[in-house]
């Protein structure tokens, strides 16, 4: 079933070329030959297979699948002294993938990264994001370039303050990456450009907040991990989106944090078949942690400095602002981002071996 020969596997797509269930049920090896480059096996149905030593090491040597690791660094307000960043030209270099490897690795490690010295145009911003992966289309469209005119029924399209939240909680698979590039901020006619206009951006490491909650109040962590909630998007005519099922605020895989899903404005009704008072108490504690000064990273978006962050981990918000801000950006699916990270940071052979053993 795992033969890698050209007859069994399409060498262009690496997909199987045969019917697994046509293989005789009682098949067995009749001849095994170890050679310098790998192992040859003659099967009882006369088929010959060849397995390279590298393939065998990746797939057979251990019962544990090969894992591609990236060090995860939790952070709080102190990250303001040295936020992760890469240069636009390095990322977009056609002669090297080093810049893209650095960008995706920093997003994996910190949950966000700035791309500095970016051209101050929506066209170049779109090219940057498409170099990571295809832009994801939603009911808001694809690549966005907007001013706060409430053209779409969402508070993001206003000049109001927004608390820390993740986007698209109402999708079965929330957006993986999100990007913002402030192209301009024009003051109102009655104010000089030198005056502070507001609109500071906020990032909170949701994994750091979740670990804080788990350490300080394990019972509340368990409630937000176990109680599944409805989420919805219902503000636009002709749109009433909800995920395939209810999801908790904190998702884990084993003990490892997997995803944060939190936008209180998009939350439905807490189910009445759980301890509702206990859920609200846990949510109150969670909300308080998100608002701690040592968990909040505040900064000002600037033209030429593109922010890209992991929407499964990092919550974002902003302060209210005056004037007219023009911002562009997009969503990118999680799978496309992870694929780019893997292929720019690890050998392709290791990536494929890891993917084929994913658990």
PDB file of N, CA and C in Angstrom, residues 199-261:
ATOM      1  N   UNK A 199      -6.877  55.812  17.482  1.00  0.00           N
ATOM      2  CA  UNK A 199      -6.746  54.683  16.589  1.00  0.00           C
ATOM      3  C   UNK A 199      -5.540  53.808  16.850  1.00  0.00           C
ATOM      4  N   UNK A 200      -5.072  53.787  18.102  1.00  0.00           N
ATOM      5  CA  UNK A 200      -3.983  52.859  18.426  1.00  0.00           C
ATOM      6  C   UNK A 200      -4.466  51.420  18.264  1.00  0.00           C
ATOM      7  N   UNK A 201      -3.591  50.568  17.805  1.00  0.00           N
ATOM      8  CA  UNK A 201      -3.930  49.156  17.633  1.00  0.00           C
ATOM      9  C   UNK A 201      -3.512  48.354  18.861  1.00  0.00           C
ATOM     10  N   UNK A 202      -4.234  47.277  19.103  1.00  0.00           N
ATOM     11  CA  UNK A 202      -4.008  46.427  20.266  1.00  0.00           C
ATOM     12  C   UNK A 202      -3.841  44.982  19.823  1.00  0.00           C
ATOM     13  N   UNK A 203      -2.822  44.318  20.369  1.00  0.00           N
ATOM     14  CA  UNK A 203      -2.664  42.876  20.203  1.00  0.00           C
ATOM     15  C   UNK A 203      -2.543  42.250  21.592  1.00  0.00           C
ATOM     16  N   UNK A 204      -3.170  41.082  21.745  1.00  0.00           N
ATOM     17  CA  UNK A 204      -3.071  40.301  22.975  1.00  0.00           C
ATOM     18  C   UNK A 204      -2.776  38.861  22.577  1.00  0.00           C
ATOM     19  N   UNK A 205      -1.754  38.268  23.195  1.00  0.00           N
ATOM     20  CA  UNK A 205      -1.431  36.867  22.932  1.00  0.00           C
ATOM     21  C   UNK A 205      -2.463  35.994  23.633  1.00  0.00           C
ATOM     22  N   UNK A 206      -3.386  35.443  22.848  1.00  0.00           N
ATOM     23  CA  UNK A 206      -4.451  34.627  23.426  1.00  0.00           C
ATOM     24  C   UNK A 206      -3.923  33.386  24.120  1.00  0.00           C
ATOM     25  N   UNK A 207      -2.811  32.825  23.627  1.00  0.00           N
ATOM     26  CA  UNK A 207      -2.227  31.645  24.269  1.00  0.00           C
ATOM     27  C   UNK A 207      -1.632  32.010  25.625  1.00  0.00           C
ATOM     28  N   UNK A 208      -1.007  33.173  25.698  1.00  0.00           N
ATOM     29  CA  UNK A 208      -0.469  33.637  26.986  1.00  0.00           C
ATOM     30  C   UNK A 208      -1.609  33.872  27.974  1.00  0.00           C
ATOM     31  N   UNK A 209      -2.696  34.491  27.499  1.00  0.00           N
ATOM     32  CA  UNK A 209      -3.854  34.728  28.361  1.00  0.00           C
ATOM     33  C   UNK A 209      -4.470  33.416  28.828  1.00  0.00           C
ATOM     34  N   UNK A 210      -4.567  32.439  27.914  1.00  0.00           N
ATOM     35  CA  UNK A 210      -5.144  31.138  28.275  1.00  0.00           C
ATOM     36  C   UNK A 210      -4.279  30.405  29.291  1.00  0.00           C
ATOM     37  N   UNK A 211      -2.959  30.483  29.106  1.00  0.00           N
ATOM     38  CA  UNK A 211      -2.067  29.839  30.067  1.00  0.00           C
ATOM     39  C   UNK A 211      -2.134  30.541  31.427  1.00  0.00           C
ATOM     40  N   UNK A 212      -2.323  31.843  31.417  1.00  0.00           N
ATOM     41  CA  UNK A 212      -2.507  32.585  32.668  1.00  0.00           C
ATOM     42  C   UNK A 212      -3.772  32.115  33.374  1.00  0.00           C
ATOM     43  N   UNK A 213      -4.837  31.960  32.600  1.00  0.00           N
ATOM     44  CA  UNK A 213      -6.094  31.477  33.177  1.00  0.00           C
ATOM     45  C   UNK A 213      -5.934  30.057  33.700  1.00  0.00           C
ATOM     46  N   UNK A 214      -5.266  29.198  32.952  1.00  0.00           N
ATOM     47  CA  UNK A 214      -5.077  27.812  33.382  1.00  0.00           C
ATOM     48  C   UNK A 214      -4.276  27.757  34.681  1.00  0.00           C
ATOM     49  N   UNK A 215      -3.269  28.624  34.818  1.00  0.00           N
ATOM     50  CA  UNK A 215      -2.433  28.630  36.023  1.00  0.00           C
ATOM     51  C   UNK A 215      -3.181  29.214  37.225  1.00  0.00           C
ATOM     52  N   UNK A 216      -3.897  30.306  37.013  1.00  0.00           N
ATOM     53  CA  UNK A 216      -4.539  31.006  38.132  1.00  0.00           C
ATOM     54  C   UNK A 216      -5.884  30.410  38.520  1.00  0.00           C
ATOM     55  N   UNK A 217      -6.593  29.855  37.548  1.00  0.00           N
ATOM     56  CA  UNK A 217      -7.937  29.347  37.819  1.00  0.00           C
ATOM     57  C   UNK A 217      -8.241  28.160  36.920  1.00  0.00           C
ATOM     58  N   UNK A 218      -7.696  26.984  37.222  1.00  0.00           N
ATOM     59  CA  UNK A 218      -7.891  25.801  36.371  1.00  0.00           C
ATOM     60  C   UNK A 218      -9.357  25.466  36.119  1.00  0.00           C
ATOM     61  N   UNK A 219     -10.224  25.729  37.113  1.00  0.00           N
ATOM     62  CA  UNK A 219     -11.643  25.416  36.945  1.00  0.00           C
ATOM     63  C   UNK A 219     -12.258  26.291  35.858  1.00  0.00           C
ATOM     64  N   UNK A 220     -11.898  27.584  35.842  1.00  0.00           N
ATOM     65  CA  UNK A 220     -12.425  28.487  34.823  1.00  0.00           C
ATOM     66  C   UNK A 220     -11.873  28.138  33.446  1.00  0.00           C
ATOM     67  N   UNK A 221     -10.605  27.764  33.385  1.00  0.00           N
ATOM     68  CA  UNK A 221     -10.018  27.318  32.121  1.00  0.00           C
ATOM     69  C   UNK A 221     -10.797  26.124  31.578  1.00  0.00           C
ATOM     70  N   UNK A 222     -11.096  25.186  32.436  1.00  0.00           N
ATOM     71  CA  UNK A 222     -11.800  23.975  32.012  1.00  0.00           C
ATOM     72  C   UNK A 222     -13.203  24.301  31.511  1.00  0.00           C
ATOM     73  N   UNK A 223     -13.858  25.272  32.109  1.00  0.00           N
ATOM     74  CA  UNK A 223     -15.197  25.669  31.660  1.00  0.00           C
ATOM     75  C   UNK A 223     -15.128  26.263  30.248  1.00  0.00           C
ATOM     76  N   UNK A 224     -14.168  27.166  30.008  1.00  0.00           N
ATOM     77  CA  UNK A 224     -14.056  27.781  28.680  1.00  0.00           C
ATOM     78  C   UNK A 224     -13.532  26.801  27.646  1.00  0.00           C
ATOM     79  N   UNK A 225     -12.874  25.731  28.091  1.00  0.00           N
ATOM     80  CA  UNK A 225     -12.417  24.686  27.182  1.00  0.00           C
ATOM     81  C   UNK A 225     -13.542  23.721  26.823  1.00  0.00           C
ATOM     82  N   UNK A 226     -14.432  23.473  27.747  1.00  0.00           N
ATOM     83  CA  UNK A 226     -15.413  22.402  27.558  1.00  0.00           C
ATOM     84  C   UNK A 226     -16.794  22.875  27.100  1.00  0.00           C
ATOM     85  N   UNK A 227     -17.197  24.073  27.474  1.00  0.00           N
ATOM     86  CA  UNK A 227     -18.540  24.545  27.114  1.00  0.00           C
ATOM     87  C   UNK A 227     -18.533  25.078  25.679  1.00  0.00           C
ATOM     88  N   UNK A 228     -19.325  24.460  24.831  1.00  0.00           N
ATOM     89  CA  UNK A 228     -19.388  24.843  23.415  1.00  0.00           C
ATOM     90  C   UNK A 228     -20.494  25.872  23.213  1.00  0.00           C
ATOM     91  N   UNK A 229     -20.147  26.925  22.468  1.00  0.00           N
ATOM     92  CA  UNK A 229     -21.052  28.063  22.300  1.00  0.00           C
ATOM     93  C   UNK A 229     -21.435  28.261  20.835  1.00  0.00           C
ATOM     94  N   UNK A 230     -22.603  28.829  20.589  1.00  0.00           N
ATOM     95  CA  UNK A 230     -22.955  29.230  19.221  1.00  0.00           C
ATOM     96  C   UNK A 230     -22.304  30.577  18.879  1.00  0.00           C
ATOM     97  N   UNK A 231     -21.918  30.748  17.618  1.00  0.00           N
ATOM     98  CA  UNK A 231     -21.353  32.009  17.126  1.00  0.00           C
ATOM     99  C   UNK A 231     -22.077  32.351  15.826  1.00  0.00           C
ATOM    100  N   UNK A 232     -22.194  33.628  15.506  1.00  0.00           N
ATOM    101  CA  UNK A 232     -22.988  33.965  14.314  1.00  0.00           C
ATOM    102  C   UNK A 232     -22.536  35.283  13.695  1.00  0.00           C
ATOM    103  N   UNK A 233     -22.826  35.423  12.391  1.00  0.00           N
ATOM    104  CA  UNK A 233     -22.684  36.687  11.661  1.00  0.00           C
ATOM    105  C   UNK A 233     -24.027  36.951  10.999  1.00  0.00           C
ATOM    106  N   UNK A 234     -24.707  37.992  11.429  1.00  0.00           N
ATOM    107  CA  UNK A 234     -26.080  38.212  10.974  1.00  0.00           C
ATOM    108  C   UNK A 234     -26.356  39.659  10.580  1.00  0.00           C
ATOM    109  N   UNK A 235     -25.320  40.485  10.430  1.00  0.00           N
ATOM    110  CA  UNK A 235     -25.528  41.909  10.236  1.00  0.00           C
ATOM    111  C   UNK A 235     -25.791  42.353   8.814  1.00  0.00           C
ATOM    112  N   UNK A 236     -25.462  41.509   7.832  1.00  0.00           N
ATOM    113  CA  UNK A 236     -25.643  41.908   6.439  1.00  0.00           C
ATOM    114  C   UNK A 236     -26.853  41.208   5.834  1.00  0.00           C
ATOM    115  N   UNK A 237     -27.596  41.935   5.017  1.00  0.00           N
ATOM    116  CA  UNK A 237     -28.762  41.357   4.344  1.00  0.00           C
ATOM    117  C   UNK A 237     -28.332  40.154   3.512  1.00  0.00           C
ATOM    118  N   UNK A 238     -29.083  39.080   3.618  1.00  0.00           N
ATOM    119  CA  UNK A 238     -28.775  37.890   2.845  1.00  0.00           C
ATOM    120  C   UNK A 238     -27.689  37.030   3.450  1.00  0.00           C
ATOM    121  N   UNK A 239     -27.210  37.385   4.642  1.00  0.00           N
ATOM    122  CA  UNK A 239     -26.149  36.627   5.305  1.00  0.00           C
ATOM    123  C   UNK A 239     -26.588  36.236   6.705  1.00  0.00           C
ATOM    124  N   UNK A 240     -26.506  34.953   7.010  1.00  0.00           N
ATOM    125  CA  UNK A 240     -26.765  34.455   8.357  1.00  0.00           C
ATOM    126  C   UNK A 240     -25.853  33.242   8.557  1.00  0.00           C
ATOM    127  N   UNK A 241     -24.609  33.536   8.935  1.00  0.00           N
ATOM    128  CA  UNK A 241     -23.569  32.513   8.976  1.00  0.00           C
ATOM    129  C   UNK A 241     -23.381  31.998  10.399  1.00  0.00           C
ATOM    130  N   UNK A 242     -23.213  30.690  10.505  1.00  0.00           N
ATOM    131  CA  UNK A 242     -22.860  30.048  11.772  1.00  0.00           C
ATOM    132  C   UNK A 242     -21.971  28.849  11.434  1.00  0.00           C
ATOM    133  N   UNK A 243     -21.078  28.455  12.340  1.00  0.00           N
ATOM    134  CA  UNK A 243     -20.225  27.295  12.061  1.00  0.00           C
ATOM    135  C   UNK A 243     -21.020  26.002  12.048  1.00  0.00           C
ATOM    136  N   UNK A 244     -20.349  24.898  11.691  1.00  0.00           N
ATOM    137  CA  UNK A 244     -21.035  23.610  11.565  1.00  0.00           C
ATOM    138  C   UNK A 244     -21.524  23.069  12.894  1.00  0.00           C
ATOM    139  N   UNK A 245     -20.982  23.597  13.992  1.00  0.00           N
ATOM    140  CA  UNK A 245     -21.386  23.180  15.327  1.00  0.00           C
ATOM    141  C   UNK A 245     -20.933  24.253  16.313  1.00  0.00           C
ATOM    142  N   UNK A 246     -21.324  24.097  17.558  1.00  0.00           N
ATOM    143  CA  UNK A 246     -20.878  25.028  18.589  1.00  0.00           C
ATOM    144  C   UNK A 246     -19.414  24.740  18.941  1.00  0.00           C
ATOM    145  N   UNK A 247     -18.668  25.799  19.276  1.00  0.00           N
ATOM    146  CA  UNK A 247     -17.251  25.669  19.615  1.00  0.00           C
ATOM    147  C   UNK A 247     -16.948  26.404  20.905  1.00  0.00           C
ATOM    148  N   UNK A 248     -15.987  25.890  21.698  1.00  0.00           N
ATOM    149  CA  UNK A 248     -15.618  26.575  22.941  1.00  0.00           C
ATOM    150  C   UNK A 248     -14.714  27.774  22.671  1.00  0.00           C
ATOM    151  N   UNK A 249     -14.523  28.586  23.675  1.00  0.00           N
ATOM    152  CA  UNK A 249     -13.628  29.737  23.579  1.00  0.00           C
ATOM    153  C   UNK A 249     -12.186  29.274  23.408  1.00  0.00           C
ATOM    154  N   UNK A 250     -11.803  28.265  24.176  1.00  0.00           N
ATOM    155  CA  UNK A 250     -10.432  27.749  24.158  1.00  0.00           C
ATOM    156  C   UNK A 250     -10.466  26.324  23.618  1.00  0.00           C
ATOM    157  N   UNK A 251      -9.758  26.075  22.531  1.00  0.00           N
ATOM    158  CA  UNK A 251      -9.648  24.724  21.974  1.00  0.00           C
ATOM    159  C   UNK A 251      -8.237  24.192  22.234  1.00  0.00           C
ATOM    160  N   UNK A 252      -8.164  22.932  22.615  1.00  0.00           N
ATOM    161  CA  UNK A 252      -6.881  22.304  22.906  1.00  0.00           C
ATOM    162  C   UNK A 252      -6.760  20.999  22.134  1.00  0.00           C
ATOM    163  N   UNK A 253      -5.514  20.563  21.954  1.00  0.00           N
ATOM    164  CA  UNK A 253      -5.214  19.249  21.395  1.00  0.00           C
ATOM    165  C   UNK A 253      -4.325  18.560  22.424  1.00  0.00           C
ATOM    166  N   UNK A 254      -4.903  17.616  23.187  1.00  0.00           N
ATOM    167  CA  UNK A 254      -4.202  17.099  24.358  1.00  0.00           C
ATOM    168  C   UNK A 254      -4.133  18.209  25.389  1.00  0.00           C
ATOM    169  N   UNK A 255      -2.935  18.550  25.827  1.00  0.00           N
ATOM    170  CA  UNK A 255      -2.756  19.683  26.742  1.00  0.00           C
ATOM    171  C   UNK A 255      -2.331  20.941  26.008  1.00  0.00           C
ATOM    172  N   UNK A 256      -2.047  20.816  24.720  1.00  0.00           N
ATOM    173  CA  UNK A 256      -1.506  21.930  23.949  1.00  0.00           C
ATOM    174  C   UNK A 256      -2.619  22.826  23.423  1.00  0.00           C
ATOM    175  N   UNK A 257      -2.467  24.122  23.591  1.00  0.00           N
ATOM    176  CA  UNK A 257      -3.445  25.069  23.078  1.00  0.00           C
ATOM    177  C   UNK A 257      -3.488  24.992  21.549  1.00  0.00           C
ATOM    178  N   UNK A 258      -4.692  24.995  21.011  1.00  0.00           N
ATOM    179  CA  UNK A 258      -4.870  24.851  19.571  1.00  0.00           C
ATOM    180  C   UNK A 258      -5.433  26.120  18.936  1.00  0.00           C
ATOM    181  N   UNK A 259      -6.487  26.692  19.534  1.00  0.00           N
ATOM    182  CA  UNK A 259      -7.133  27.853  18.913  1.00  0.00           C
ATOM    183  C   UNK A 259      -7.956  28.609  19.946  1.00  0.00           C
ATOM    184  N   UNK A 260      -7.946  29.927  19.796  1.00  0.00           N
ATOM    185  CA  UNK A 260      -8.800  30.809  20.593  1.00  0.00           C
ATOM    186  C   UNK A 260      -9.912  31.326  19.689  1.00  0.00           C
ATOM    187  N   UNK A 261     -11.134  31.264  20.176  1.00  0.00           N
ATOM    188  CA  UNK A 261     -12.294  31.761  19.419  1.00  0.00           C
ATOM    189  C   UNK A 261     -13.036  32.706  20.368  1.00  0.00           C
TER     190      UNK A 261
END
